[in-house]
mmCIF file of C-alpha atoms and ligand atoms in Angstrom:
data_model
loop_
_atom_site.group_PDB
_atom_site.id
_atom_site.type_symbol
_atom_site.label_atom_id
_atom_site.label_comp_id
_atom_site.label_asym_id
_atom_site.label_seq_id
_atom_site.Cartn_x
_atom_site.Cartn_y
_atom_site.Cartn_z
ATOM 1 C CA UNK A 1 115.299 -52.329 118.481
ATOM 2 C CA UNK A 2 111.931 -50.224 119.093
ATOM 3 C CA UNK A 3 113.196 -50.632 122.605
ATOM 4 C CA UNK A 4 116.258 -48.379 121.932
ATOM 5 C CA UNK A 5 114.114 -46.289 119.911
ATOM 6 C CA UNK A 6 111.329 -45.829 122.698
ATOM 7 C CA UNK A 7 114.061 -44.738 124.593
ATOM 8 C CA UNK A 8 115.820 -42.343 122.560
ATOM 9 C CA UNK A 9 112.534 -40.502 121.823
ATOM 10 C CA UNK A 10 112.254 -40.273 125.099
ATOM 11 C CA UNK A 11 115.214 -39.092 125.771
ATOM 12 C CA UNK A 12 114.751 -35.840 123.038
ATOM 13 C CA UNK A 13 111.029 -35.211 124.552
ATOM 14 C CA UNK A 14 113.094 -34.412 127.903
ATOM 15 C CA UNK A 15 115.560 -32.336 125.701
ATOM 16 C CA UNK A 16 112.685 -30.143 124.143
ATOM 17 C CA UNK A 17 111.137 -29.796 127.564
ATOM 18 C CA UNK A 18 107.610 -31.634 126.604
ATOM 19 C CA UNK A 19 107.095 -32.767 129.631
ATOM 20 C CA UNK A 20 103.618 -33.948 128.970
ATOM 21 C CA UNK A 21 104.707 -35.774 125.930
ATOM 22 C CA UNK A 22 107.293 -37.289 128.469
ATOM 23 C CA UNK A 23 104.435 -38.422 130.756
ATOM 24 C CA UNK A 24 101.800 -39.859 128.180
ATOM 25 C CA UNK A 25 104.126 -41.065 125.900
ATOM 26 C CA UNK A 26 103.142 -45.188 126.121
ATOM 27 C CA UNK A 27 98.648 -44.066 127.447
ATOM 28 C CA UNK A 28 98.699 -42.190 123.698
ATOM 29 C CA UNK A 29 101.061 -44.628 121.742
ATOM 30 C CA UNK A 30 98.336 -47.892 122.793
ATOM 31 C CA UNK A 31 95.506 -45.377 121.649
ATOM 32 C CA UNK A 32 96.926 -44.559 118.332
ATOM 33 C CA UNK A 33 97.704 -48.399 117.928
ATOM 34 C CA UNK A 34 93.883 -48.812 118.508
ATOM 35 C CA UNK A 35 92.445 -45.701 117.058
ATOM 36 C CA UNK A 36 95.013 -45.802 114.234
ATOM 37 C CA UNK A 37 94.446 -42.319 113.377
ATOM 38 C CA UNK A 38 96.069 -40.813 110.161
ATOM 39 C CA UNK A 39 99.580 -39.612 110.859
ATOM 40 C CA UNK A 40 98.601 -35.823 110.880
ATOM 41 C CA UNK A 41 95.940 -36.513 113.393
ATOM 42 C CA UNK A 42 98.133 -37.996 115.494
ATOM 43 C CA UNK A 43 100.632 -35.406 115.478
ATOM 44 C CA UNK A 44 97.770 -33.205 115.946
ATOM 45 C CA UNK A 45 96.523 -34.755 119.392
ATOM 46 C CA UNK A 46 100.197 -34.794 120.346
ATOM 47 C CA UNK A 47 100.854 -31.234 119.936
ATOM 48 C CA UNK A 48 97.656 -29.956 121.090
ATOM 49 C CA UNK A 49 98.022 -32.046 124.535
ATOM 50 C CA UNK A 50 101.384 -30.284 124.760
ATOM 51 C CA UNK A 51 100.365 -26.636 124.178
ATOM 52 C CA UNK A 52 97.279 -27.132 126.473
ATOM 53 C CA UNK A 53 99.463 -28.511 129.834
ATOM 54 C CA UNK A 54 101.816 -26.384 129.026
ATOM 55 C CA UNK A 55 99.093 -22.967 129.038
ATOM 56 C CA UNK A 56 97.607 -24.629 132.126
ATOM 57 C CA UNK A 57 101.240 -24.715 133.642
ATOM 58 C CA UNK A 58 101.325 -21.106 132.831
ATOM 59 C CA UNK A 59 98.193 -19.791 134.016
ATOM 60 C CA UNK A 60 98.498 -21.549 137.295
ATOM 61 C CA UNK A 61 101.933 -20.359 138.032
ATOM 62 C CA UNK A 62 100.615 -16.517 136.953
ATOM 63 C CA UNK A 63 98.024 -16.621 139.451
ATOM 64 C CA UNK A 64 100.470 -18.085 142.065
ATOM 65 C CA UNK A 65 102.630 -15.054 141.043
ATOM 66 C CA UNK A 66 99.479 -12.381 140.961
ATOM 67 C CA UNK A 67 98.272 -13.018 144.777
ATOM 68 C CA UNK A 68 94.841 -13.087 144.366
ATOM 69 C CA UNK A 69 93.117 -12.703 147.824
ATOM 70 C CA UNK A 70 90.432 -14.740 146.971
ATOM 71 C CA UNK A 71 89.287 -16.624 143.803
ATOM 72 C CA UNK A 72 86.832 -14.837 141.595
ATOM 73 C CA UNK A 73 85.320 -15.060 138.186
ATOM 74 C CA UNK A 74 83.723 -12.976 135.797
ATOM 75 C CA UNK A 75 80.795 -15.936 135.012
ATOM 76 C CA UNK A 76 80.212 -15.820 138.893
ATOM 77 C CA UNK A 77 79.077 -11.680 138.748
ATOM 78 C CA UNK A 78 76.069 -11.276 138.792
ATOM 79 C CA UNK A 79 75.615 -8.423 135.719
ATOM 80 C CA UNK A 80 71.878 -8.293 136.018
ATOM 81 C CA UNK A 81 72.025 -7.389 140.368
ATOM 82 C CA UNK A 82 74.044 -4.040 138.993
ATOM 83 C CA UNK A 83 73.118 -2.684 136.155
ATOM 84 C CA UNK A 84 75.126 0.598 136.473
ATOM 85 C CA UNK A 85 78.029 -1.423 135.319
ATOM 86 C CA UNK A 86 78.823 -1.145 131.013
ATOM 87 C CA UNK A 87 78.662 -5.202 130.905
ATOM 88 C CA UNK A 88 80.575 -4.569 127.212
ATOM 89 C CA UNK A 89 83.210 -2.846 128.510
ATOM 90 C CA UNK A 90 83.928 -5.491 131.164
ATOM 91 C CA UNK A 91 83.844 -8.184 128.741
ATOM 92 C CA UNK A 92 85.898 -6.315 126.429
ATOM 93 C CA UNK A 93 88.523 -5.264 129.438
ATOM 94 C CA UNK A 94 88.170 -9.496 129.975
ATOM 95 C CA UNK A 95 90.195 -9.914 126.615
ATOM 96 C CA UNK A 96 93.289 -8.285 127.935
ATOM 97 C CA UNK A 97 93.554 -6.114 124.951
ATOM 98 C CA UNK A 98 93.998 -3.004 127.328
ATOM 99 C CA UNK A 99 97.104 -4.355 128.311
ATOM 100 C CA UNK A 100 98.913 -4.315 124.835
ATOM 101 C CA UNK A 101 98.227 -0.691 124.964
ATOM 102 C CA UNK A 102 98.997 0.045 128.823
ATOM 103 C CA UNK A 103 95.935 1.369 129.467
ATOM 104 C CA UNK A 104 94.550 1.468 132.502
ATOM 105 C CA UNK A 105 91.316 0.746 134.450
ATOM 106 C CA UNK A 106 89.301 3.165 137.318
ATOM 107 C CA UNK A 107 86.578 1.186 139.123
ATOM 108 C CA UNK A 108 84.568 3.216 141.304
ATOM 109 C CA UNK A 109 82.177 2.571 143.509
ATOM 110 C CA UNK A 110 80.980 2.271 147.165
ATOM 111 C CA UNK A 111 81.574 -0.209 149.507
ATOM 112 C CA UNK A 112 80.415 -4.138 148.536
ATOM 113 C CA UNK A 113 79.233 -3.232 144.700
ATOM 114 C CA UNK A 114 81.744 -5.848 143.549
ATOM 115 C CA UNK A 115 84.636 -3.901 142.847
ATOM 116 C CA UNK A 116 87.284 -6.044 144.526
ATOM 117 C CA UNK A 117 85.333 -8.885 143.006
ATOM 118 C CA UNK A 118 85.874 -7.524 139.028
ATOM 119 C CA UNK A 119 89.261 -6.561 139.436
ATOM 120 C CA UNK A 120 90.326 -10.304 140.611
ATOM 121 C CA UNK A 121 88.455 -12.261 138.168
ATOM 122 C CA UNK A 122 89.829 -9.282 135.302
ATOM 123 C CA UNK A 123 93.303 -10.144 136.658
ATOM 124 C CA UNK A 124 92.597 -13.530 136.113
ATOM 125 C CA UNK A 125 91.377 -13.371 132.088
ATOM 126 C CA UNK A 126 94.443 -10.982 132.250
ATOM 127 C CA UNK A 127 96.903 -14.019 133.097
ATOM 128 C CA UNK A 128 94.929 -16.436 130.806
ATOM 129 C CA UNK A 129 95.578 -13.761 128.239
ATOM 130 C CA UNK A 130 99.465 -14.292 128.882
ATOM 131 C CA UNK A 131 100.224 -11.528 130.562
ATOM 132 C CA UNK A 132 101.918 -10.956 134.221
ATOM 133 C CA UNK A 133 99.710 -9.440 136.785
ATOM 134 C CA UNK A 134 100.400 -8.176 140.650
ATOM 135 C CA UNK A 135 97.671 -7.638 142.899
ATOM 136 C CA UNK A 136 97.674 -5.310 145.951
ATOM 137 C CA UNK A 137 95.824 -3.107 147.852
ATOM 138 C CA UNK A 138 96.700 0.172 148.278
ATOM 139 C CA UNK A 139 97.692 0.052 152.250
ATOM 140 C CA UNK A 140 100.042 -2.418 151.411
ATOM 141 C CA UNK A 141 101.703 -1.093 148.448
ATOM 142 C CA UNK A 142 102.126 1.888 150.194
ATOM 143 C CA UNK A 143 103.707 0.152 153.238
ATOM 144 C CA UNK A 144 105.439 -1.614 151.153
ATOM 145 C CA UNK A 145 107.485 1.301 149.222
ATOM 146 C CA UNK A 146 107.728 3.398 152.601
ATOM 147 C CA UNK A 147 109.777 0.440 154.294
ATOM 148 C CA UNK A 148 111.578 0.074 151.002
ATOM 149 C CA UNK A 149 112.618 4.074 151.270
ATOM 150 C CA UNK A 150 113.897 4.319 155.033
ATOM 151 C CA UNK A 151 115.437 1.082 154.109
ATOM 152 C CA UNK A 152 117.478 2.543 151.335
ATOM 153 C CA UNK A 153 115.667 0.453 148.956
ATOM 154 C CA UNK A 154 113.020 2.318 147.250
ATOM 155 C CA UNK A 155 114.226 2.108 143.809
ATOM 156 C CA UNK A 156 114.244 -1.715 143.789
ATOM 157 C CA UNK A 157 110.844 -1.802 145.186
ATOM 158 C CA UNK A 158 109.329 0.873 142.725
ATOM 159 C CA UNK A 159 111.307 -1.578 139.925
ATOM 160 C CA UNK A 160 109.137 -4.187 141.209
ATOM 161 C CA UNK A 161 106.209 -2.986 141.304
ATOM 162 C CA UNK A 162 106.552 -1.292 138.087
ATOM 163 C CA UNK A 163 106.978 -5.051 136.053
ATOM 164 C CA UNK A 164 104.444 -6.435 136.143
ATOM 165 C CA UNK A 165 102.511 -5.196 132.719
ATOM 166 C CA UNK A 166 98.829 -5.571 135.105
ATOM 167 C CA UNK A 167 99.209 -3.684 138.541
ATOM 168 C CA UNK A 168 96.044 -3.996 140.673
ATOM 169 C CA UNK A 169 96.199 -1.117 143.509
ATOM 170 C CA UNK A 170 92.700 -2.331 145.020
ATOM 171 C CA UNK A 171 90.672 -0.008 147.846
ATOM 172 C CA UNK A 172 92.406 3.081 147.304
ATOM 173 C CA UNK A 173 90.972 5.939 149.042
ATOM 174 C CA UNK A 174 89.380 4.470 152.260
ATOM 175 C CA UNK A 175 92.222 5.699 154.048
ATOM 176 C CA UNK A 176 93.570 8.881 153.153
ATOM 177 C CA UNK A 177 97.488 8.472 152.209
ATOM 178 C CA UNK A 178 99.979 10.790 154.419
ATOM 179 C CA UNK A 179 101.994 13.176 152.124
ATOM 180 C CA UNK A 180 104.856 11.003 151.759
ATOM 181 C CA UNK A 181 103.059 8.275 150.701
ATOM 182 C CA UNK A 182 101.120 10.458 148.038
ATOM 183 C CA UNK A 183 104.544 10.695 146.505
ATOM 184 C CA UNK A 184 105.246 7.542 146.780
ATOM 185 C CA UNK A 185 102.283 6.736 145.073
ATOM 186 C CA UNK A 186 103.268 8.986 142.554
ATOM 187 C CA UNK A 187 106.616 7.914 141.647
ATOM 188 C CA UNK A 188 104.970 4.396 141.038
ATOM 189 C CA UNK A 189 102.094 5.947 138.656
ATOM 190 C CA UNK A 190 104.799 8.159 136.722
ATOM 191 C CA UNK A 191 107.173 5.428 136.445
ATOM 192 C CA UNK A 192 104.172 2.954 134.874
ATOM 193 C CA UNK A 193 102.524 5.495 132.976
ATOM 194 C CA UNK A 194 102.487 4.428 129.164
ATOM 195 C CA UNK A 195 104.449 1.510 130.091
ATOM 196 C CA UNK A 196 102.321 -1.029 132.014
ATOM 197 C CA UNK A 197 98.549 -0.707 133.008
ATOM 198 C CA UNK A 198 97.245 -0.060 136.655
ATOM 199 C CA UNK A 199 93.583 -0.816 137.773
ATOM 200 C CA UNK A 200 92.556 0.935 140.641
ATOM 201 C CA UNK A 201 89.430 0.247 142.482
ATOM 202 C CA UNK A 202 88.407 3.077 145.190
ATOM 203 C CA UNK A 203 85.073 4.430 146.539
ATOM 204 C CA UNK A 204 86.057 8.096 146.372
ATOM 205 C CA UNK A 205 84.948 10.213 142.992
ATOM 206 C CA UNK A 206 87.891 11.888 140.986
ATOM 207 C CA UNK A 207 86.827 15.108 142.792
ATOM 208 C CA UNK A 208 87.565 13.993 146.256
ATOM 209 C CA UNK A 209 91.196 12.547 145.004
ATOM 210 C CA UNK A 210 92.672 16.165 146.786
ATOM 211 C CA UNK A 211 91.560 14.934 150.402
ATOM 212 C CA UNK A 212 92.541 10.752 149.838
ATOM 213 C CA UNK A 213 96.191 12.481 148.885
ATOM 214 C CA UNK A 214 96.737 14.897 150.824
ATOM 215 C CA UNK A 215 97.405 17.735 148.542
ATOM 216 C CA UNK A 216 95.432 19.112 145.496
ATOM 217 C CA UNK A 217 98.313 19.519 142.986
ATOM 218 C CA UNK A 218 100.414 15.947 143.962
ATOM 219 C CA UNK A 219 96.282 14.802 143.170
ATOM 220 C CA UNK A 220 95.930 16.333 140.058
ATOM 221 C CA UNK A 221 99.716 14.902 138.676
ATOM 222 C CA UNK A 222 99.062 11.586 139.620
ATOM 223 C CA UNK A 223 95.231 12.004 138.413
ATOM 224 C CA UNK A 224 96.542 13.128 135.000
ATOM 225 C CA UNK A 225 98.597 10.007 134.251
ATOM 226 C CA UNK A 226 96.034 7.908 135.190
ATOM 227 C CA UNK A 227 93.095 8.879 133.314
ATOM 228 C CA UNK A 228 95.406 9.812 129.908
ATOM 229 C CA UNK A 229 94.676 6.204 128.258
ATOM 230 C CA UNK A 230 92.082 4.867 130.625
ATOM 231 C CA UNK A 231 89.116 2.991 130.793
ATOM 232 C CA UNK A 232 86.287 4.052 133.896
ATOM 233 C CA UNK A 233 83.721 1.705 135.356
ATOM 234 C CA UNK A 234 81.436 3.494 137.836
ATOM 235 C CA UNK A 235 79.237 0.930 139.765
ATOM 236 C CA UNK A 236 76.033 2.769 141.339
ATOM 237 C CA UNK A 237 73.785 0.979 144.170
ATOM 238 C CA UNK A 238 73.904 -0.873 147.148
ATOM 239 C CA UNK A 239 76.204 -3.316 148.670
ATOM 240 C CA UNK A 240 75.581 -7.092 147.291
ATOM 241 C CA UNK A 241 75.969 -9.064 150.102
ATOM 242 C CA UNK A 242 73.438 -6.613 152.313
ATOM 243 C CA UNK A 243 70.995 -6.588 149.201
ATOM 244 C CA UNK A 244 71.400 -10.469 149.532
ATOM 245 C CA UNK A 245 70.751 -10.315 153.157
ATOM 246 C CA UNK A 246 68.097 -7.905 152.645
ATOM 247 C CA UNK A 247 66.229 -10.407 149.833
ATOM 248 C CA UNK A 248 66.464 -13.343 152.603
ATOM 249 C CA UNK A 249 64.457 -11.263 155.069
ATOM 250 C CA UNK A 250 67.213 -10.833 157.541
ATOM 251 C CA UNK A 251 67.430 -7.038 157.713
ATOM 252 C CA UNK A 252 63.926 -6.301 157.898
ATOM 253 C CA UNK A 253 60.846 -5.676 156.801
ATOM 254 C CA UNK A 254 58.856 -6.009 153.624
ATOM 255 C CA UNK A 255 59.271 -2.314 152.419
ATOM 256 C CA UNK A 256 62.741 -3.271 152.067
ATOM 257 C CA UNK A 257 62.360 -6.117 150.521
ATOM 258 C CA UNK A 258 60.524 -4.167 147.625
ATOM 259 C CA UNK A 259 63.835 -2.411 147.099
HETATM 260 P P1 LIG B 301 83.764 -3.973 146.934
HETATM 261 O O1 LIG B 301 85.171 -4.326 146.585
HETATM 262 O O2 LIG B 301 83.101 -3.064 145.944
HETATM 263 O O3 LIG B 301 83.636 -3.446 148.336
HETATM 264 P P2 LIG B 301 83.389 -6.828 146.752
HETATM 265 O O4 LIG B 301 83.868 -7.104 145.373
HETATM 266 O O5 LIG B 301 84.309 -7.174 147.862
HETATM 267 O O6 LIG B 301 82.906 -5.311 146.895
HETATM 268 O O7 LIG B 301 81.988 -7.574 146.926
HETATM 269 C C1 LIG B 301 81.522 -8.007 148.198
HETATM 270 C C2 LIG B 301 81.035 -9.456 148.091
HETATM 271 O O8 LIG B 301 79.877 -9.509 147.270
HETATM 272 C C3 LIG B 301 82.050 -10.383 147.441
HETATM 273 O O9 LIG B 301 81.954 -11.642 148.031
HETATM 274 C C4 LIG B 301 81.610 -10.426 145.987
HETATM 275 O O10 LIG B 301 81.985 -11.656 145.372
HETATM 276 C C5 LIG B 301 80.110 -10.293 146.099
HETATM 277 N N1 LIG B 301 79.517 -9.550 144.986
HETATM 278 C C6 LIG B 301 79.431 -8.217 144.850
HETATM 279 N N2 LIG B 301 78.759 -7.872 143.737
HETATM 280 C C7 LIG B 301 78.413 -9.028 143.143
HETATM 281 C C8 LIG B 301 77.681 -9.360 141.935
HETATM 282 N N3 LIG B 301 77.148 -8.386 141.150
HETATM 283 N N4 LIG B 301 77.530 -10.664 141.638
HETATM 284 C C9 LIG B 301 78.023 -11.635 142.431
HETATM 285 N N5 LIG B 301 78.711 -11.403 143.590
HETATM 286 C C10 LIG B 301 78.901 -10.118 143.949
HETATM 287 MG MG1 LIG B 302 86.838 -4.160 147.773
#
C-alpha cells in the first residue's frame, strides 16, 4: 500500500513540476523518519528546498541568457582603490530597484577604472533580483542592428534588443559611431525609453557625446532620453590593473609607487 502511495506522490510532484521534490523525495523522507520534525517543519524544509533550486535554476539560466563576458562581482570591487565612486549608490543600484522604474544607469570613466567590471556584477544582482538582462557592447549592438537593416530585419532586431527590462550597451564612445549607426542607436534608446532600463558605460563626458555620434542634435535626442530618469556614476583615477602593476614595482620607480 505505501508502495502505491510513494508512487502516486510521485507521480503529482512531476505534475506540479517540483522537480527537486522529485529528486530528494526518499534522502528527506529517511531524515524526517529520524529527525521526526513537527509536520509544519517538515513542510517547511520541503518547500523551502523547492523555492531555493528552483531560484538557483533561474538565476543560472538568466546569466546564460545575459552573456556576461566574464564573471564579476560586486564583493570582488575593490571600493576603497576608487573612491570617486558613490559606494551607496552602487549598492543601492545592486537591489535592482532601478529596474521597476526603467531607469537607467551612465558609468563614466576612463579606461581600466572598473567600469566594465560594475556593470557585469550589477547585471548579475539584476538577474538575482528576477529580472532579464542582455549584455553588449556597443560595437556589437551596433553591428548587430546595421546587418539587421540591409537585411530587411531591423525591426525584429530593435524588438530584441528592446526586451530585455536590463540592456547593458558597455564601451560606448571609444569608437565614434558613423551617422547611420547614431540612428540606429537612437531608435533603440527611443524605443526603451520609459520602458526598460539601459546602462551604458563609456569614457567620453556628456559634452563630447556630439563627436562619439556624429552629429550634435541626433546627440542631444538620444542624450535627452537617457539622462530623463537616470542614475550617473563618474569613476575618477587611474587604471586598476596598472595601479596594481605599479604597487608590485613593475612600472618603475619609487616616486610612483608613492602615488
Ligand atoms: P574599464 O571597463 O573601466 O576599462 P574594467 O572593469 O575592465 O575597466 O577593469 C579592468 C580590470 O581591473 C578588470 O579585470 C577589473 O576586474 C579590474 N578592476 C578594476 N577596478 C577594480 C576595483 N576597484 N576592484 C577590483 N578590481 C578592479
Ligand atoms: Mg570596459
Amino acid at each position: 500500500m505505501s508502495a502505491i502511495v510513494h508512487a502516486r506522490v510521485l507521480d503529482n510532484l512531476v505534475r506540479l513540476r517540483l522537480g527537486h521534490l522529485v529528486e530528494r523525495l526518499d534522502t528527506l523522507l529517511a531524515e524526517a523518519a529520524r529527525g521526526e520534525p513537527t509536520y509544519l517543519d517538515f513542510l517547511d524544509s520541503l518547500l523551502r528546498g523547492e523555492v531555493d533550486s528552483k531560484q538557483r535554476k533561474r538565476v543560472a539560466m538568466g546569466m546564460t541568457i545575459a552573456h556576461f563576458p566574464s564573471v564579476k562581482m560586486l564583493d570582488e570591487f575593490d571600493f576603497k582603490a576608487q573612491p570617486s565612486i558613490d559606494q551607496r549608490l552602487v549598492r543601492e543600484l545592486a537591489t535592482g530597484r532601478f529596474i521597476t522604474q526603467a531607469e537607467n544607469v551612465l558609468l563614466f570613466g576612463p579606461p581600466g577604472v572598473g567600469k566594465t567590471h560594475l556593470a557585469i556584477a550589477l547585471g548579475r544582482a539584476v538577474v538575482e533580483a528576477g529580472h532579464s538582462v542582455l549584455f553588449t557592447s556597443a560595437t556589437a549592438l551596433l553591428a548587430a542592428l546595421s546587418r539587421a537593416e540591409l537585411d530587411g530585419q531591423l525591426g525584429d532586431k530593435l524588438g530584441f534588443y528592446a526586451k530585455p527590462k536590463l540592456l547593458i550597451v558597455d564601451e560606448l564612445g571609444y569608437l565614434p559611431f558613423e551617422k547611420r549607426s547614431a540612428h540606429l542607436f537612437f531608435q533603440l534608446v527611443a524605443r526603451r525609453y520609459e520602458k526598460g532600463s539601459l546602462l551604458v558605460t563609456t569614457n567620453q563626458l556628456v559634452g563630447q557625446w556630439g563627436q562619439v555620434f556624429g552629429d550634435d542634435v541626433l546627440a542631444a535626442a538620444i542624450l535627452d532620453r537617457l539622462l530623463h530618469h537616470s542614475h550617473a556614476l563618474i569613476i575618477q583615477g587611474d587604471s586598476y590593473r596598472l595601479r596594481m602593476k605599479r604597487k608590485a614595482g613593475v612600472l618603475g620607480g619609487a616616486s610612483t609607487l608613492q602615488r
